[in-house]
Amino acid sequence: MTSRRQVLQLMGSVVALGTAGGCAPARSGQPQLLNVTGDLPKAWLQELPSPWQPRSLDRPEQVLSLVDSSALQEEALAGAALLALVDGWAQQLDRARLQPLEASALLEQLAPIAQAPSRLFAAEGNVPLAFPWAFGTWLLVLRSRPDLWRQRQRGWSLLLDPSLRGKVVLPSSPRVVIELALRQLGLSSADPQSLTNPALPNQVSQLVDQALALDERDGLNLLLAGEADAAVVPSHRAIPLLKKDPRLSALLPESGSPLWWQLLLRLAPRDSALVDPPLPLEWIRDGLSLPLLDRLLAAGWVPPLPRQQLEPVLRRWPERLRPLLLPSDAVLQRCNSLPMFSPVERSRWQTLWDQALSR
């Protein structure tokens, strides 16, 4: 049987540090909305207007493959397309294959925090290439552990509790794991010097040694089945479970977490003779307002709207869930997005991960 250490080493690739069979394709020439199964709310996807056709794929890698420039893929994406991707995968797209959204009125409705992801974290002044329709944090979810819940002031250090050894599901992205280790040390990746802290490799190693699995996507089944006692998962995966399973409790530590972003991007058509259909702007706008907004929140998806617009809607929610959906301003200021690595940064983080796994 493969050991936990071997599994974690397999996960420690450079590609993983950069992040984190589908429905039948639409008829040729029809504009498509390519998405990953489960990463768009069903209630919203069902309202997609004609002529746009949804096409769901199992994994984000498949979406990126379909956008590839090979001849076989050109036929599959002859028409215009929208892409729905999480920010880590969206940043791996060739920007030359994207075109501006031309949805300035909708972007202006969003909170300032959404500006950087709308540019795919390019410098200010660059044209927006994405519409950030949802965002959130990573949460620490506990199953039937009231003893640990009472110690929640320990924050992310709770993951190092001796009783959790071999009972933790960690994110599949080494980058997110390192971010959590930084917070356990009271450090931040916003300060490049923090990566040279001599305590960091050992901190990462200790955290990894606690893990039963690195798999936030499917690893929640381990938590629900009782094989794991704790899991670190994106907030949109946790919220629906927290509403219906009384065994579960969740916290976002005061030190914050990395942010995830769900983005809509516009792919340029391969055939220049084809005329792009209008963007489904009304459909996008519907996701930002009631009654559909309630259904998005129920599924854990939070549009990055100004706080004064979201708080009245959230008052209808159980008090324990509100700060998990929309953290306080103080906590959000301690959260950070994860822009694409430069080659130097990628090498530095990969070296750190390798050092941690070799201990």
Short mmCIF file of C-alpha atoms in Angstrom, two decimals:
data_model
loop_
_atom_site.label_atom_id
_atom_site.label_comp_id
_atom_site.label_asym_id
_atom_site.label_seq_id
_atom_site.Cartn_x
_atom_site.Cartn_y
_atom_site.Cartn_z
CA MET A 1 0.00 0.00 0.00
CA THR A 2 1.29 3.46 -0.88
CA SER A 3 2.33 5.41 2.20
CA ARG A 4 1.03 8.86 3.00
CA ARG A 5 4.53 10.24 2.48
CA GLN A 6 4.71 8.74 -1.03
CA VAL A 7 1.33 10.19 -1.92
CA LEU A 8 2.39 13.62 -0.70
CA GLN A 9 5.62 13.47 -2.65
CA LEU A 10 3.67 12.68 -5.81
CA MET A 11 1.57 15.75 -5.14
CA GLY A 12 4.64 17.98 -4.77
CA SER A 13 5.16 18.77 -8.43
CA VAL A 14 5.84 22.18 -9.92
CA VAL A 15 2.46 22.04 -11.67
CA ALA A 16 0.69 21.52 -8.35
CA LEU A 17 2.46 24.51 -6.89
CA GLY A 18 0.99 26.61 -9.70
CA THR A 19 -2.61 25.82 -8.67
CA ALA A 20 -4.45 23.46 -7.00
CA GLY A 21 -15.55 12.38 -19.24
CA GLY A 22 -17.86 15.45 -19.74
CA CYS A 23 -21.17 16.31 -21.31
CA ALA A 24 -21.55 16.03 -25.05
CA PRO A 25 -20.21 19.05 -26.95
CA ALA A 26 -22.55 21.63 -28.38
CA ARG A 27 -23.36 21.56 -32.06
CA SER A 28 -20.66 23.03 -34.28
CA GLY A 29 -20.54 26.81 -34.28
CA GLN A 30 -22.77 27.29 -31.24
CA PRO A 31 -21.28 29.47 -28.48
CA GLN A 32 -20.39 27.38 -25.47
CA LEU A 33 -19.93 27.95 -21.77
CA LEU A 34 -17.18 25.51 -20.77
CA ASN A 35 -17.20 24.71 -17.07
CA VAL A 36 -16.03 22.13 -14.56
CA THR A 37 -18.77 19.91 -13.17
CA GLY A 38 -19.85 21.26 -9.79
CA ASP A 39 -18.09 24.61 -10.21
CA LEU A 40 -21.12 26.52 -11.45
CA PRO A 41 -24.37 26.62 -9.47
CA LYS A 42 -27.01 24.47 -11.16
CA ALA A 43 -29.70 27.06 -10.52
CA TRP A 44 -27.66 29.65 -12.42
CA LEU A 45 -26.44 27.36 -15.20
CA GLN A 46 -30.01 26.34 -15.99
CA GLU A 47 -30.86 29.97 -16.75
CA LEU A 48 -28.15 30.36 -19.42
CA PRO A 49 -29.91 31.97 -22.40
CA SER A 50 -29.89 30.76 -26.00
CA PRO A 51 -27.81 30.52 -28.15
CA TRP A 52 -25.26 29.84 -25.42
CA GLN A 53 -24.90 26.15 -24.57
CA PRO A 54 -23.35 24.80 -21.36
CA ARG A 55 -20.70 22.12 -21.64
CA SER A 56 -19.46 20.53 -18.41
CA LEU A 57 -16.18 18.67 -18.11
CA ASP A 58 -14.94 16.60 -15.19
CA ARG A 59 -11.65 18.39 -14.52
CA PRO A 60 -10.16 21.84 -15.17
CA GLU A 61 -7.31 20.19 -17.08
CA GLN A 62 -9.87 19.12 -19.67
CA VAL A 63 -11.05 22.69 -20.15
CA LEU A 64 -7.49 23.84 -20.72
CA SER A 65 -6.91 20.97 -23.14
CA LEU A 66 -9.98 21.94 -25.15
CA VAL A 67 -8.63 25.46 -25.51
CA ASP A 68 -5.34 24.09 -26.82
CA SER A 69 -4.36 25.01 -30.35
CA SER A 70 -4.26 21.51 -31.82
CA ALA A 71 -6.21 20.90 -35.04
CA LEU A 72 -8.59 18.46 -33.39
CA GLN A 73 -9.61 21.03 -30.80
CA GLU A 74 -10.15 23.78 -33.37
CA GLU A 75 -13.21 21.99 -34.72
CA ALA A 76 -14.58 21.49 -31.21
CA LEU A 77 -14.27 25.21 -30.43
CA ALA A 78 -14.92 26.79 -33.81
CA GLY A 79 -17.41 29.22 -32.30
CA ALA A 80 -17.12 31.66 -29.43
CA ALA A 81 -16.84 30.39 -25.90
CA LEU A 82 -17.00 31.49 -22.32
CA LEU A 83 -14.83 29.68 -19.78
CA ALA A 84 -15.68 29.23 -16.10
CA LEU A 85 -12.50 28.44 -14.17
CA VAL A 86 -10.99 28.92 -10.74
CA ASP A 87 -8.22 31.51 -10.71
CA GLY A 88 -5.29 29.08 -10.43
CA TRP A 89 -6.29 27.34 -13.64
CA ALA A 90 -7.42 30.48 -15.45
CA GLN A 91 -3.95 31.98 -15.04
CA GLN A 92 -2.48 29.08 -17.02
CA LEU A 93 -4.38 30.10 -20.16
CA ASP A 94 -2.56 31.76 -23.03
CA ARG A 95 -3.76 35.36 -22.72
CA ALA A 96 -3.53 35.70 -26.48
CA ARG A 97 -6.50 33.30 -26.67
CA LEU A 98 -8.64 35.59 -24.53
CA GLN A 99 -10.46 38.76 -25.43
CA PRO A 100 -11.69 41.56 -23.18
CA LEU A 101 -15.06 40.91 -21.58
CA GLU A 102 -16.46 44.34 -22.38
CA ALA A 103 -18.64 44.17 -19.28
CA SER A 104 -17.48 47.37 -17.59
CA ALA A 105 -20.89 48.19 -16.11
CA LEU A 106 -21.03 44.82 -14.36
CA LEU A 107 -17.43 45.04 -13.15
CA GLU A 108 -18.18 48.44 -11.62
CA GLN A 109 -20.81 46.81 -9.42
CA LEU A 110 -18.17 44.67 -7.72
CA ALA A 111 -16.13 45.52 -4.64
CA PRO A 112 -12.57 46.84 -5.10
CA ILE A 113 -11.16 43.46 -4.01
CA ALA A 114 -12.32 42.04 -7.37
CA GLN A 115 -10.22 44.39 -9.50
CA ALA A 116 -6.96 42.40 -9.46
CA PRO A 117 -8.52 39.04 -10.36
CA SER A 118 -10.48 40.73 -13.16
CA ARG A 119 -7.07 41.53 -14.73
CA LEU A 120 -5.80 38.02 -13.94
CA PHE A 121 -3.53 39.81 -11.46
CA ALA A 122 -1.76 41.83 -14.15
CA ALA A 123 -0.64 45.34 -13.24
CA GLU A 124 -3.15 48.15 -12.90
CA GLY A 125 -4.08 49.66 -16.24
CA ASN A 126 -4.35 46.31 -18.00
CA VAL A 127 -7.66 45.49 -19.66
CA PRO A 128 -9.98 43.21 -17.61
CA LEU A 129 -10.06 39.69 -19.04
CA ALA A 130 -12.21 38.01 -16.40
CA PHE A 131 -15.41 38.53 -14.48
CA PRO A 132 -14.94 37.39 -10.86
CA TRP A 133 -18.41 36.08 -10.07
CA ALA A 134 -17.60 34.35 -6.77
CA PHE A 135 -14.85 34.25 -4.17
CA GLY A 136 -14.14 32.77 -0.77
CA THR A 137 -11.59 31.40 1.66
CA TRP A 138 -10.33 28.05 2.87
CA LEU A 139 -12.00 26.70 6.00
CA LEU A 140 -10.96 24.23 8.67
CA VAL A 141 -13.83 21.76 9.04
CA LEU A 142 -14.04 19.44 12.07
CA ARG A 143 -16.20 16.34 12.40
CA SER A 144 -17.46 15.38 15.86
CA ARG A 145 -14.56 17.08 17.63
CA PRO A 146 -16.09 19.46 20.20
CA ASP A 147 -12.83 19.27 22.18
CA LEU A 148 -10.94 20.89 19.30
CA TRP A 149 -13.74 23.33 18.54
CA ARG A 150 -13.37 24.71 22.06
CA GLN A 151 -9.73 25.46 21.20
CA ARG A 152 -10.51 27.22 17.93
CA GLN A 153 -8.60 30.32 19.06
CA ARG A 154 -5.47 28.32 18.15
CA GLY A 155 -6.35 28.93 14.51
CA TRP A 156 -4.47 26.98 11.86
CA SER A 157 -2.15 25.57 14.55
CA LEU A 158 -5.08 23.36 15.50
CA LEU A 159 -4.09 21.18 12.55
CA LEU A 160 -0.93 20.16 14.44
CA ASP A 161 -2.84 18.77 17.40
CA PRO A 162 -1.39 15.30 18.20
CA SER A 163 -4.88 13.77 18.13
CA LEU A 164 -5.17 14.70 14.44
CA ARG A 165 -2.09 12.86 13.19
CA GLY A 166 -3.16 10.88 10.13
CA LYS A 167 -6.66 12.32 10.48
CA VAL A 168 -6.40 15.49 8.37
CA VAL A 169 -7.36 16.09 4.72
CA LEU A 170 -5.19 18.90 3.36
CA PRO A 171 -5.49 20.80 0.05
CA SER A 172 -4.00 19.12 -3.01
CA SER A 173 -2.04 22.29 -3.79
CA PRO A 174 1.36 22.46 -2.05
CA ARG A 175 1.17 26.22 -2.45
CA VAL A 176 -1.92 26.41 -0.23
CA VAL A 177 -0.33 24.03 2.30
CA ILE A 178 2.72 26.29 2.51
CA GLU A 179 0.44 29.31 2.94
CA LEU A 180 -1.19 27.58 5.92
CA ALA A 181 2.22 26.79 7.43
CA LEU A 182 3.22 30.44 7.07
CA ARG A 183 0.13 31.49 9.00
CA GLN A 184 0.93 28.99 11.74
CA LEU A 185 4.22 30.86 12.17
CA GLY A 186 2.56 34.26 12.06
CA LEU A 187 4.14 34.98 8.65
CA SER A 188 2.76 36.01 5.29
CA SER A 189 3.81 35.22 1.72
CA ALA A 190 3.25 38.91 0.98
CA ASP A 191 6.69 39.33 2.56
CA PRO A 192 9.18 37.46 0.31
CA GLN A 193 11.59 37.18 3.23
CA SER A 194 9.14 34.89 5.02
CA LEU A 195 10.03 32.04 2.65
CA THR A 196 13.62 32.11 3.93
CA ASN A 197 12.54 31.74 7.56
CA PRO A 198 14.58 28.78 8.90
CA ALA A 199 11.54 27.41 10.76
CA LEU A 200 9.33 27.20 7.67
CA PRO A 201 10.52 23.90 6.11
CA ASN A 202 10.06 22.10 9.41
CA GLN A 203 6.63 23.70 9.87
CA VAL A 204 5.54 22.52 6.44
CA SER A 205 6.90 19.04 7.18
CA GLN A 206 4.99 18.83 10.46
CA LEU A 207 1.80 19.89 8.73
CA VAL A 208 2.22 17.37 5.92
CA ASP A 209 2.92 14.61 8.44
CA GLN A 210 -0.55 15.16 9.90
CA ALA A 211 -2.23 14.41 6.56
CA LEU A 212 -4.29 11.39 5.69
CA ALA A 213 -4.70 12.74 2.14
CA LEU A 214 -4.10 15.78 -0.03
CA ASP A 215 -7.45 16.00 -1.78
CA GLU A 216 -9.96 18.72 -0.96
CA ARG A 217 -12.14 17.79 -3.93
CA ASP A 218 -12.93 14.17 -3.05
CA GLY A 219 -11.33 13.96 0.37
CA LEU A 220 -14.44 15.34 2.06
CA ASN A 221 -15.84 11.83 1.73
CA LEU A 222 -13.11 10.73 4.16
CA LEU A 223 -14.37 13.30 6.64
CA LEU A 224 -18.01 12.33 6.26
CA ALA A 225 -17.15 8.63 6.55
CA GLY A 226 -15.26 9.21 9.79
CA GLU A 227 -11.82 8.27 8.47
CA ALA A 228 -10.69 11.89 8.91
CA ASP A 229 -11.48 14.26 11.77
CA ALA A 230 -10.50 17.50 10.02
CA ALA A 231 -10.32 18.85 6.49
CA VAL A 232 -9.17 22.11 4.93
CA VAL A 233 -11.48 22.87 2.00
CA PRO A 234 -12.68 25.85 -0.06
CA SER A 235 -15.61 27.56 1.61
CA HIS A 236 -18.01 26.73 -1.23
CA ARG A 237 -17.48 23.00 -0.60
CA ALA A 238 -18.05 23.34 3.14
CA ILE A 239 -21.09 25.62 3.36
CA PRO A 240 -23.70 23.22 1.91
CA LEU A 241 -22.50 20.45 4.26
CA LEU A 242 -22.46 22.70 7.32
CA LYS A 243 -26.11 23.56 6.76
CA LYS A 244 -27.30 19.96 6.95
CA ASP A 245 -24.79 17.93 8.99
CA PRO A 246 -24.80 18.73 12.73
CA ARG A 247 -21.61 16.71 13.24
CA LEU A 248 -19.61 19.35 11.36
CA SER A 249 -18.23 22.65 12.60
CA ALA A 250 -15.96 25.03 10.71
CA LEU A 251 -13.76 28.02 11.36
CA LEU A 252 -11.82 30.61 9.44
CA PRO A 253 -8.92 31.60 11.73
CA GLU A 254 -8.36 35.26 12.47
CA SER A 255 -5.09 35.05 10.53
CA GLY A 256 -7.11 34.54 7.35
CA SER A 257 -6.38 32.18 4.46
CA PRO A 258 -5.62 32.23 0.76
CA LEU A 259 -8.55 33.36 -1.38
CA TRP A 260 -10.06 31.42 -4.26
CA TRP A 261 -11.79 33.13 -7.18
CA GLN A 262 -14.25 31.76 -9.71
CA LEU A 263 -13.90 33.56 -13.02
CA LEU A 264 -15.72 33.89 -16.32
CA LEU A 265 -13.43 34.48 -19.30
CA ARG A 266 -14.16 35.12 -22.96
CA LEU A 267 -12.35 33.00 -25.52
CA ALA A 268 -11.70 34.48 -28.95
CA PRO A 269 -13.27 32.41 -31.78
CA ARG A 270 -10.83 30.54 -34.00
CA ASP A 271 -12.81 31.38 -37.13
CA SER A 272 -12.51 35.13 -37.65
CA ALA A 273 -15.45 34.99 -40.06
CA LEU A 274 -17.80 34.09 -37.24
CA VAL A 275 -19.58 36.92 -35.47
CA ASP A 276 -19.53 36.69 -31.70
CA PRO A 277 -23.00 36.56 -30.17
CA PRO A 278 -23.63 39.13 -27.46
CA LEU A 279 -22.39 38.19 -24.02
CA PRO A 280 -25.18 36.97 -21.72
CA LEU A 281 -24.89 40.09 -19.58
CA GLU A 282 -28.38 39.81 -18.15
CA TRP A 283 -27.61 36.25 -17.09
CA ILE A 284 -24.45 37.39 -15.31
CA ARG A 285 -26.34 40.26 -13.69
CA ASP A 286 -29.00 37.85 -12.40
CA GLY A 287 -26.33 36.03 -10.40
CA LEU A 288 -25.61 39.26 -8.51
CA SER A 289 -29.16 39.94 -7.37
CA LEU A 290 -32.18 38.37 -5.70
CA PRO A 291 -33.78 35.92 -5.98
CA LEU A 292 -30.95 34.00 -7.64
CA LEU A 293 -28.36 35.45 -5.27
CA ASP A 294 -29.99 33.54 -2.40
CA ARG A 295 -29.57 30.28 -4.29
CA LEU A 296 -25.93 30.99 -5.06
CA LEU A 297 -25.23 31.73 -1.39
CA ALA A 298 -27.00 28.52 -0.37
CA ALA A 299 -24.54 26.60 -2.54
CA GLY A 300 -21.57 28.45 -0.99
CA TRP A 301 -20.93 30.88 -3.85
CA VAL A 302 -20.45 34.51 -2.76
CA PRO A 303 -20.27 37.25 -5.42
CA PRO A 304 -17.65 39.90 -4.54
CA LEU A 305 -20.25 42.62 -4.12
CA PRO A 306 -19.83 45.55 -1.72
CA ARG A 307 -20.43 44.52 1.88
CA GLN A 308 -23.44 46.83 2.25
CA GLN A 309 -25.21 44.85 -0.50
CA LEU A 310 -24.40 41.40 0.87
CA GLU A 311 -24.99 41.92 4.58
CA PRO A 312 -28.79 42.44 4.36
CA VAL A 313 -29.07 39.18 2.41
CA LEU A 314 -26.84 37.32 4.88
CA ARG A 315 -28.96 38.38 7.86
CA ARG A 316 -31.38 35.63 6.86
CA TRP A 317 -28.64 33.06 7.40
CA PRO A 318 -27.68 31.32 10.68
CA GLU A 319 -25.29 33.55 12.56
CA ARG A 320 -22.60 30.84 12.71
CA LEU A 321 -22.41 30.70 8.89
CA ARG A 322 -22.31 34.43 8.08
CA PRO A 323 -18.59 35.02 8.81
CA LEU A 324 -17.73 31.88 6.84
CA LEU A 325 -19.53 33.21 3.77
CA LEU A 326 -18.37 36.81 4.17
CA PRO A 327 -15.47 37.32 6.62
CA SER A 328 -15.08 40.56 8.51
CA ASP A 329 -13.04 43.33 6.90
CA ALA A 330 -10.25 42.70 9.44
CA VAL A 331 -9.97 39.02 8.48
CA LEU A 332 -10.28 39.73 4.74
CA GLN A 333 -7.34 42.13 4.99
CA ARG A 334 -5.24 39.18 6.22
CA CYS A 335 -6.32 37.01 3.30
CA ASN A 336 -4.43 37.00 0.02
CA SER A 337 -4.99 35.93 -3.56
CA LEU A 338 -2.52 33.65 -5.32
CA PRO A 339 -1.15 35.24 -8.51
CA MET A 340 0.77 33.14 -11.01
CA PHE A 341 4.39 32.45 -10.10
CA SER A 342 7.31 33.98 -11.92
CA PRO A 343 9.98 31.39 -12.82
CA VAL A 344 12.12 32.55 -9.90
CA GLU A 345 9.20 32.31 -7.46
CA ARG A 346 8.23 28.89 -8.76
CA SER A 347 11.75 27.61 -8.20
CA ARG A 348 11.88 29.09 -4.70
CA TRP A 349 8.57 27.54 -3.63
CA GLN A 350 9.41 24.18 -5.22
CA THR A 351 12.72 24.10 -3.34
CA LEU A 352 10.91 24.85 -0.09
CA TRP A 353 8.38 22.06 -0.71
CA ASP A 354 11.14 19.56 -1.57
CA GLN A 355 13.04 20.51 1.58
CA ALA A 356 9.96 19.99 3.71
CA LEU A 357 9.23 16.55 2.22
CA SER A 358 12.82 15.38 2.65
CA ARG A 359 12.78 15.85 6.43
#
